[in-house]
Amino acid sequence: MSLAHAILGWLHKEPMSGYDLKKQFDQGIGYFWPADQMQIYRTLERLVEQGKVVVHEEIQHERPNRKIYTVTDTGREELRHWLTSPQSLPIFRDPLLIQLFFAAPLSNAEIIHLLEQQHAAHSERLASYQQMVHFPLDAPVGTPEGVSRRQMLRRQIQEYGLLREQTYLGWLEQTIEAVHHLPEDERNKTNQERL
């Protein structure tokens, strides 16, 4: 997915300024697809050049004028094409896994400290996901009365985020337990081989 498609998705909903888009990213999809202000503005410029978005200046009294971006028919077609196209598997990069891959020379205590730091960070992220839930995730599958299609789809995304963090936390706990039982003498052997 490109940032452009996410921007087209937001602008398809309603015209917005770059500042408004940044707020939408932060409050809506930033926890699984973050974007900084400069990336958003660069992408908006490119979308305008491609004719997928138009911009007009909104005059404001007592405040600076602001640029409002609106998706064009070409932009809507691009968004629809992207929404109906299969996506390739995401590239998964996790620095912790690289650290663990090369961590044999470290002591068990050092590795556990690293894992515990990650556990704290993922626990915090899980808590923030739990605060985002707008209606109970354990509600029966289907569309409860008064819940829109958009809310139901967002619920599924929230559920994925919760499950992913719970799974990651479970894996961290399992790994911490496994490291507790690693023999330190193998670590010394690894250090000697390195020298």
PDB file of C-alpha atoms in Angstrom:
ATOM      1  CA  MET A   1       0.000   0.000   0.000  1.00  0.00           C
ATOM      2  CA  SER A   2       1.166   3.500  -0.621  1.00  0.00           C
ATOM      3  CA  LEU A   3       0.515   6.553   1.456  1.00  0.00           C
ATOM      4  CA  ALA A   4      -1.237   8.003  -1.602  1.00  0.00           C
ATOM      5  CA  HIS A   5      -4.012   5.397  -1.365  1.00  0.00           C
ATOM      6  CA  ALA A   6      -4.601   6.138   2.306  1.00  0.00           C
ATOM      7  CA  ILE A   7      -4.803   9.865   1.517  1.00  0.00           C
ATOM      8  CA  LEU A   8      -7.219   9.194  -1.334  1.00  0.00           C
ATOM      9  CA  GLY A   9      -9.319   7.133   1.078  1.00  0.00           C
ATOM     10  CA  TRP A  10      -9.536   9.988   3.590  1.00  0.00           C
ATOM     11  CA  LEU A  11     -10.247  12.583   0.898  1.00  0.00           C
ATOM     12  CA  HIS A  12     -12.918  10.343  -0.618  1.00  0.00           C
ATOM     13  CA  LYS A  13     -14.702  10.680   2.711  1.00  0.00           C
ATOM     14  CA  GLU A  14     -14.470  14.503   2.698  1.00  0.00           C
ATOM     15  CA  PRO A  15     -12.186  17.359   1.538  1.00  0.00           C
ATOM     16  CA  MET A  16      -9.459  18.156   4.075  1.00  0.00           C
ATOM     17  CA  SER A  17      -6.353  20.222   4.684  1.00  0.00           C
ATOM     18  CA  GLY A  18      -2.960  18.579   5.163  1.00  0.00           C
ATOM     19  CA  TYR A  19      -3.259  19.316   8.872  1.00  0.00           C
ATOM     20  CA  ASP A  20      -6.678  17.600   8.997  1.00  0.00           C
ATOM     21  CA  LEU A  21      -5.223  14.578   7.201  1.00  0.00           C
ATOM     22  CA  LYS A  22      -2.434  14.294   9.764  1.00  0.00           C
ATOM     23  CA  LYS A  23      -5.033  14.308  12.570  1.00  0.00           C
ATOM     24  CA  GLN A  24      -7.006  11.580  10.772  1.00  0.00           C
ATOM     25  CA  PHE A  25      -3.888   9.435  10.456  1.00  0.00           C
ATOM     26  CA  ASP A  26      -3.016   9.916  14.114  1.00  0.00           C
ATOM     27  CA  GLN A  27      -6.522   9.191  15.369  1.00  0.00           C
ATOM     28  CA  GLY A  28      -7.647   6.632  12.810  1.00  0.00           C
ATOM     29  CA  ILE A  29      -5.001   4.464  11.180  1.00  0.00           C
ATOM     30  CA  GLY A  30      -1.723   5.720  12.619  1.00  0.00           C
ATOM     31  CA  TYR A  31      -1.357   2.718  14.887  1.00  0.00           C
ATOM     32  CA  PHE A  32      -0.916   0.439  11.867  1.00  0.00           C
ATOM     33  CA  TRP A  33       0.029   2.911   9.099  1.00  0.00           C
ATOM     34  CA  PRO A  34       1.744   6.021  10.514  1.00  0.00           C
ATOM     35  CA  ALA A  35       2.643   9.069   8.417  1.00  0.00           C
ATOM     36  CA  ASP A  36       4.434  12.284   9.296  1.00  0.00           C
ATOM     37  CA  GLN A  37       3.349  15.751   8.170  1.00  0.00           C
ATOM     38  CA  MET A  38       6.087  16.122   5.521  1.00  0.00           C
ATOM     39  CA  GLN A  39       5.232  12.749   3.926  1.00  0.00           C
ATOM     40  CA  ILE A  40       1.590  13.790   3.727  1.00  0.00           C
ATOM     41  CA  TYR A  41       2.348  17.148   2.080  1.00  0.00           C
ATOM     42  CA  ARG A  42       4.806  15.623  -0.422  1.00  0.00           C
ATOM     43  CA  THR A  43       2.248  12.977  -1.353  1.00  0.00           C
ATOM     44  CA  LEU A  44      -0.505  15.595  -1.686  1.00  0.00           C
ATOM     45  CA  GLU A  45       1.690  17.595  -4.098  1.00  0.00           C
ATOM     46  CA  ARG A  46       2.288  14.472  -6.187  1.00  0.00           C
ATOM     47  CA  LEU A  47      -1.433  13.630  -6.225  1.00  0.00           C
ATOM     48  CA  VAL A  48      -2.240  17.165  -7.399  1.00  0.00           C
ATOM     49  CA  GLU A  49       0.381  16.854 -10.186  1.00  0.00           C
ATOM     50  CA  GLN A  50      -1.183  13.526 -11.243  1.00  0.00           C
ATOM     51  CA  GLY A  51      -4.673  15.045 -11.337  1.00  0.00           C
ATOM     52  CA  LYS A  52      -6.006  12.733  -8.628  1.00  0.00           C
ATOM     53  CA  VAL A  53      -6.537  15.579  -6.172  1.00  0.00           C
ATOM     54  CA  VAL A  54      -7.304  19.280  -6.600  1.00  0.00           C
ATOM     55  CA  VAL A  55      -6.487  22.021  -4.136  1.00  0.00           C
ATOM     56  CA  HIS A  56      -8.137  25.333  -3.394  1.00  0.00           C
ATOM     57  CA  GLU A  57      -7.360  27.987  -0.849  1.00  0.00           C
ATOM     58  CA  GLU A  58      -9.886  28.575   1.886  1.00  0.00           C
ATOM     59  CA  ILE A  59      -9.912  32.162   3.089  1.00  0.00           C
ATOM     60  CA  GLN A  60     -10.021  32.463   6.861  1.00  0.00           C
ATOM     61  CA  HIS A  61     -10.438  35.640   8.849  1.00  0.00           C
ATOM     62  CA  GLU A  62      -8.090  36.201  11.780  1.00  0.00           C
ATOM     63  CA  ARG A  63      -6.210  33.000  10.872  1.00  0.00           C
ATOM     64  CA  PRO A  64      -3.924  32.075   7.987  1.00  0.00           C
ATOM     65  CA  ASN A  65      -5.647  30.788   4.867  1.00  0.00           C
ATOM     66  CA  ARG A  66      -5.496  27.058   4.389  1.00  0.00           C
ATOM     67  CA  LYS A  67      -5.292  24.697   1.440  1.00  0.00           C
ATOM     68  CA  ILE A  68      -8.159  22.247   1.109  1.00  0.00           C
ATOM     69  CA  TYR A  69      -7.646  19.082  -0.939  1.00  0.00           C
ATOM     70  CA  THR A  70     -10.457  17.280  -2.747  1.00  0.00           C
ATOM     71  CA  VAL A  71     -10.290  13.958  -4.570  1.00  0.00           C
ATOM     72  CA  THR A  72     -11.071  14.059  -8.323  1.00  0.00           C
ATOM     73  CA  ASP A  73     -12.864  11.449 -10.456  1.00  0.00           C
ATOM     74  CA  THR A  74      -9.422  10.156 -11.505  1.00  0.00           C
ATOM     75  CA  GLY A  75      -8.471   9.860  -7.830  1.00  0.00           C
ATOM     76  CA  ARG A  76     -11.713   7.998  -7.060  1.00  0.00           C
ATOM     77  CA  GLU A  77     -11.030   5.575  -9.920  1.00  0.00           C
ATOM     78  CA  GLU A  78      -7.489   5.013  -8.605  1.00  0.00           C
ATOM     79  CA  LEU A  79      -8.825   4.376  -5.092  1.00  0.00           C
ATOM     80  CA  ARG A  80     -11.469   1.959  -6.351  1.00  0.00           C
ATOM     81  CA  HIS A  81      -8.900   0.088  -8.445  1.00  0.00           C
ATOM     82  CA  TRP A  82      -6.595  -0.214  -5.432  1.00  0.00           C
ATOM     83  CA  LEU A  83      -9.436  -1.276  -3.102  1.00  0.00           C
ATOM     84  CA  THR A  84     -10.415  -4.108  -5.456  1.00  0.00           C
ATOM     85  CA  SER A  85      -6.858  -5.319  -6.176  1.00  0.00           C
ATOM     86  CA  PRO A  86      -5.228  -8.134  -4.183  1.00  0.00           C
ATOM     87  CA  GLN A  87      -2.302  -6.989  -2.074  1.00  0.00           C
ATOM     88  CA  SER A  88       1.056  -8.688  -1.767  1.00  0.00           C
ATOM     89  CA  LEU A  89       2.103  -9.995   1.623  1.00  0.00           C
ATOM     90  CA  PRO A  90       3.513  -7.206   3.815  1.00  0.00           C
ATOM     91  CA  ILE A  91       7.229  -7.029   4.426  1.00  0.00           C
ATOM     92  CA  PHE A  92       7.707  -7.754   8.092  1.00  0.00           C
ATOM     93  CA  ARG A  93      10.680  -6.078   9.740  1.00  0.00           C
ATOM     94  CA  ASP A  94      11.193  -6.333  13.462  1.00  0.00           C
ATOM     95  CA  PRO A  95      14.505  -5.039  14.864  1.00  0.00           C
ATOM     96  CA  LEU A  96      14.074  -7.175  17.974  1.00  0.00           C
ATOM     97  CA  LEU A  97      14.255 -10.345  15.889  1.00  0.00           C
ATOM     98  CA  ILE A  98      17.571  -9.221  14.386  1.00  0.00           C
ATOM     99  CA  GLN A  99      18.856  -8.429  17.876  1.00  0.00           C
ATOM    100  CA  LEU A 100      17.865 -11.906  19.088  1.00  0.00           C
ATOM    101  CA  PHE A 101      19.420 -13.526  16.017  1.00  0.00           C
ATOM    102  CA  PHE A 102      22.815 -12.089  16.985  1.00  0.00           C
ATOM    103  CA  ALA A 103      22.352 -12.043  20.788  1.00  0.00           C
ATOM    104  CA  ALA A 104      24.207 -15.270  21.680  1.00  0.00           C
ATOM    105  CA  PRO A 105      27.275 -13.375  23.022  1.00  0.00           C
ATOM    106  CA  LEU A 106      25.075 -11.465  25.515  1.00  0.00           C
ATOM    107  CA  SER A 107      24.301 -12.696  28.991  1.00  0.00           C
ATOM    108  CA  ASN A 108      20.867 -14.114  29.746  1.00  0.00           C
ATOM    109  CA  ALA A 109      20.174 -11.067  31.937  1.00  0.00           C
ATOM    110  CA  GLU A 110      20.975  -8.696  29.043  1.00  0.00           C
ATOM    111  CA  ILE A 111      18.704 -10.586  26.650  1.00  0.00           C
ATOM    112  CA  ILE A 112      15.901 -10.745  29.214  1.00  0.00           C
ATOM    113  CA  HIS A 113      16.223  -7.005  29.840  1.00  0.00           C
ATOM    114  CA  LEU A 114      15.845  -6.380  26.111  1.00  0.00           C
ATOM    115  CA  LEU A 115      12.780  -8.632  25.941  1.00  0.00           C
ATOM    116  CA  GLU A 116      11.212  -7.040  29.025  1.00  0.00           C
ATOM    117  CA  GLN A 117      11.590  -3.577  27.477  1.00  0.00           C
ATOM    118  CA  GLN A 118       9.728  -4.806  24.407  1.00  0.00           C
ATOM    119  CA  HIS A 119       7.100  -6.406  26.625  1.00  0.00           C
ATOM    120  CA  ALA A 120       6.469  -3.066  28.343  1.00  0.00           C
ATOM    121  CA  ALA A 121       6.187  -1.249  24.996  1.00  0.00           C
ATOM    122  CA  HIS A 122       3.797  -3.833  23.542  1.00  0.00           C
ATOM    123  CA  SER A 123       1.713  -3.840  26.739  1.00  0.00           C
ATOM    124  CA  GLU A 124       1.335  -0.077  26.363  1.00  0.00           C
ATOM    125  CA  ARG A 125       0.310  -0.463  22.711  1.00  0.00           C
ATOM    126  CA  LEU A 126      -2.219  -3.154  23.637  1.00  0.00           C
ATOM    127  CA  ALA A 127      -3.732  -0.834  26.241  1.00  0.00           C
ATOM    128  CA  SER A 128      -4.062   1.943  23.649  1.00  0.00           C
ATOM    129  CA  TYR A 129      -5.806  -0.462  21.235  1.00  0.00           C
ATOM    130  CA  GLN A 130      -8.194  -1.498  23.990  1.00  0.00           C
ATOM    131  CA  GLN A 131      -9.138   2.158  24.527  1.00  0.00           C
ATOM    132  CA  MET A 132     -10.003   2.526  20.823  1.00  0.00           C
ATOM    133  CA  VAL A 133     -12.677  -0.153  20.843  1.00  0.00           C
ATOM    134  CA  HIS A 134     -16.029   1.519  20.178  1.00  0.00           C
ATOM    135  CA  PHE A 135     -18.192  -1.500  20.981  1.00  0.00           C
ATOM    136  CA  PRO A 136     -17.417  -4.899  22.518  1.00  0.00           C
ATOM    137  CA  LEU A 137     -15.234  -7.161  20.399  1.00  0.00           C
ATOM    138  CA  ASP A 138     -16.909 -10.209  21.898  1.00  0.00           C
ATOM    139  CA  ALA A 139     -20.291  -9.120  20.522  1.00  0.00           C
ATOM    140  CA  PRO A 140     -21.802 -11.699  18.155  1.00  0.00           C
ATOM    141  CA  VAL A 141     -20.498 -11.694  14.600  1.00  0.00           C
ATOM    142  CA  GLY A 142     -22.782  -9.788  12.297  1.00  0.00           C
ATOM    143  CA  THR A 143     -23.799  -6.194  12.233  1.00  0.00           C
ATOM    144  CA  PRO A 144     -25.394  -5.212  15.543  1.00  0.00           C
ATOM    145  CA  GLU A 145     -28.295  -2.802  15.248  1.00  0.00           C
ATOM    146  CA  GLY A 146     -27.117   0.786  14.903  1.00  0.00           C
ATOM    147  CA  VAL A 147     -23.590  -0.178  13.785  1.00  0.00           C
ATOM    148  CA  SER A 148     -22.583   1.002  10.323  1.00  0.00           C
ATOM    149  CA  ARG A 149     -20.557  -0.938   7.758  1.00  0.00           C
ATOM    150  CA  ARG A 150     -17.647   1.421   8.391  1.00  0.00           C
ATOM    151  CA  GLN A 151     -17.799   0.806  12.164  1.00  0.00           C
ATOM    152  CA  MET A 152     -17.972  -2.951  11.635  1.00  0.00           C
ATOM    153  CA  LEU A 153     -14.929  -2.964   9.349  1.00  0.00           C
ATOM    154  CA  ARG A 154     -13.022  -0.791  11.804  1.00  0.00           C
ATOM    155  CA  ARG A 155     -13.966  -3.213  14.557  1.00  0.00           C
ATOM    156  CA  GLN A 156     -12.296  -6.011  12.573  1.00  0.00           C
ATOM    157  CA  ILE A 157      -9.129  -3.922  12.225  1.00  0.00           C
ATOM    158  CA  GLN A 158      -9.135  -3.226  15.953  1.00  0.00           C
ATOM    159  CA  GLU A 159      -9.599  -6.903  16.658  1.00  0.00           C
ATOM    160  CA  TYR A 160      -6.603  -7.724  14.472  1.00  0.00           C
ATOM    161  CA  GLY A 161      -4.491  -5.169  16.370  1.00  0.00           C
ATOM    162  CA  LEU A 162      -5.555  -6.598  19.723  1.00  0.00           C
ATOM    163  CA  LEU A 163      -4.889 -10.188  18.674  1.00  0.00           C
ATOM    164  CA  ARG A 164      -1.509  -9.282  17.162  1.00  0.00           C
ATOM    165  CA  GLU A 165      -0.365  -7.541  20.337  1.00  0.00           C
ATOM    166  CA  GLN A 166      -1.678 -10.325  22.590  1.00  0.00           C
ATOM    167  CA  THR A 167       0.140 -12.902  20.451  1.00  0.00           C
ATOM    168  CA  TYR A 168       3.367 -10.886  20.461  1.00  0.00           C
ATOM    169  CA  LEU A 169       3.185 -10.483  24.231  1.00  0.00           C
ATOM    170  CA  GLY A 170       2.632 -14.229  24.637  1.00  0.00           C
ATOM    171  CA  TRP A 171       5.660 -14.924  22.428  1.00  0.00           C
ATOM    172  CA  LEU A 172       7.794 -12.479  24.455  1.00  0.00           C
ATOM    173  CA  GLU A 173       6.787 -14.168  27.706  1.00  0.00           C
ATOM    174  CA  GLN A 174       7.597 -17.576  26.245  1.00  0.00           C
ATOM    175  CA  THR A 175      10.966 -16.319  24.981  1.00  0.00           C
ATOM    176  CA  ILE A 176      11.850 -14.746  28.345  1.00  0.00           C
ATOM    177  CA  GLU A 177      11.115 -18.081  30.008  1.00  0.00           C
ATOM    178  CA  ALA A 178      13.259 -19.922  27.452  1.00  0.00           C
ATOM    179  CA  VAL A 179      16.187 -17.517  27.943  1.00  0.00           C
ATOM    180  CA  HIS A 180      16.030 -18.072  31.720  1.00  0.00           C
ATOM    181  CA  HIS A 181      16.961 -21.706  31.000  1.00  0.00           C
ATOM    182  CA  LEU A 182      19.797 -21.042  28.525  1.00  0.00           C
ATOM    183  CA  PRO A 183      23.170 -22.238  29.811  1.00  0.00           C
ATOM    184  CA  GLU A 184      25.598 -19.342  30.266  1.00  0.00           C
ATOM    185  CA  ASP A 185      28.583 -21.603  29.435  1.00  0.00           C
ATOM    186  CA  GLU A 186      27.442 -21.724  25.786  1.00  0.00           C
ATOM    187  CA  ARG A 187      27.611 -17.944  25.784  1.00  0.00           C
ATOM    188  CA  ASN A 188      31.264 -18.083  26.853  1.00  0.00           C
ATOM    189  CA  LYS A 189      31.948 -20.581  24.070  1.00  0.00           C
ATOM    190  CA  THR A 190      30.336 -18.210  21.556  1.00  0.00           C
ATOM    191  CA  ASN A 191      32.500 -15.342  22.811  1.00  0.00           C
ATOM    192  CA  GLN A 192      35.661 -17.452  22.500  1.00  0.00           C
ATOM    193  CA  GLU A 193      34.739 -18.517  18.953  1.00  0.00           C
ATOM    194  CA  ARG A 194      34.276 -14.880  18.045  1.00  0.00           C
ATOM    195  CA  LEU A 195      37.782 -14.024  19.290  1.00  0.00           C
TER     196      LEU A 195
END
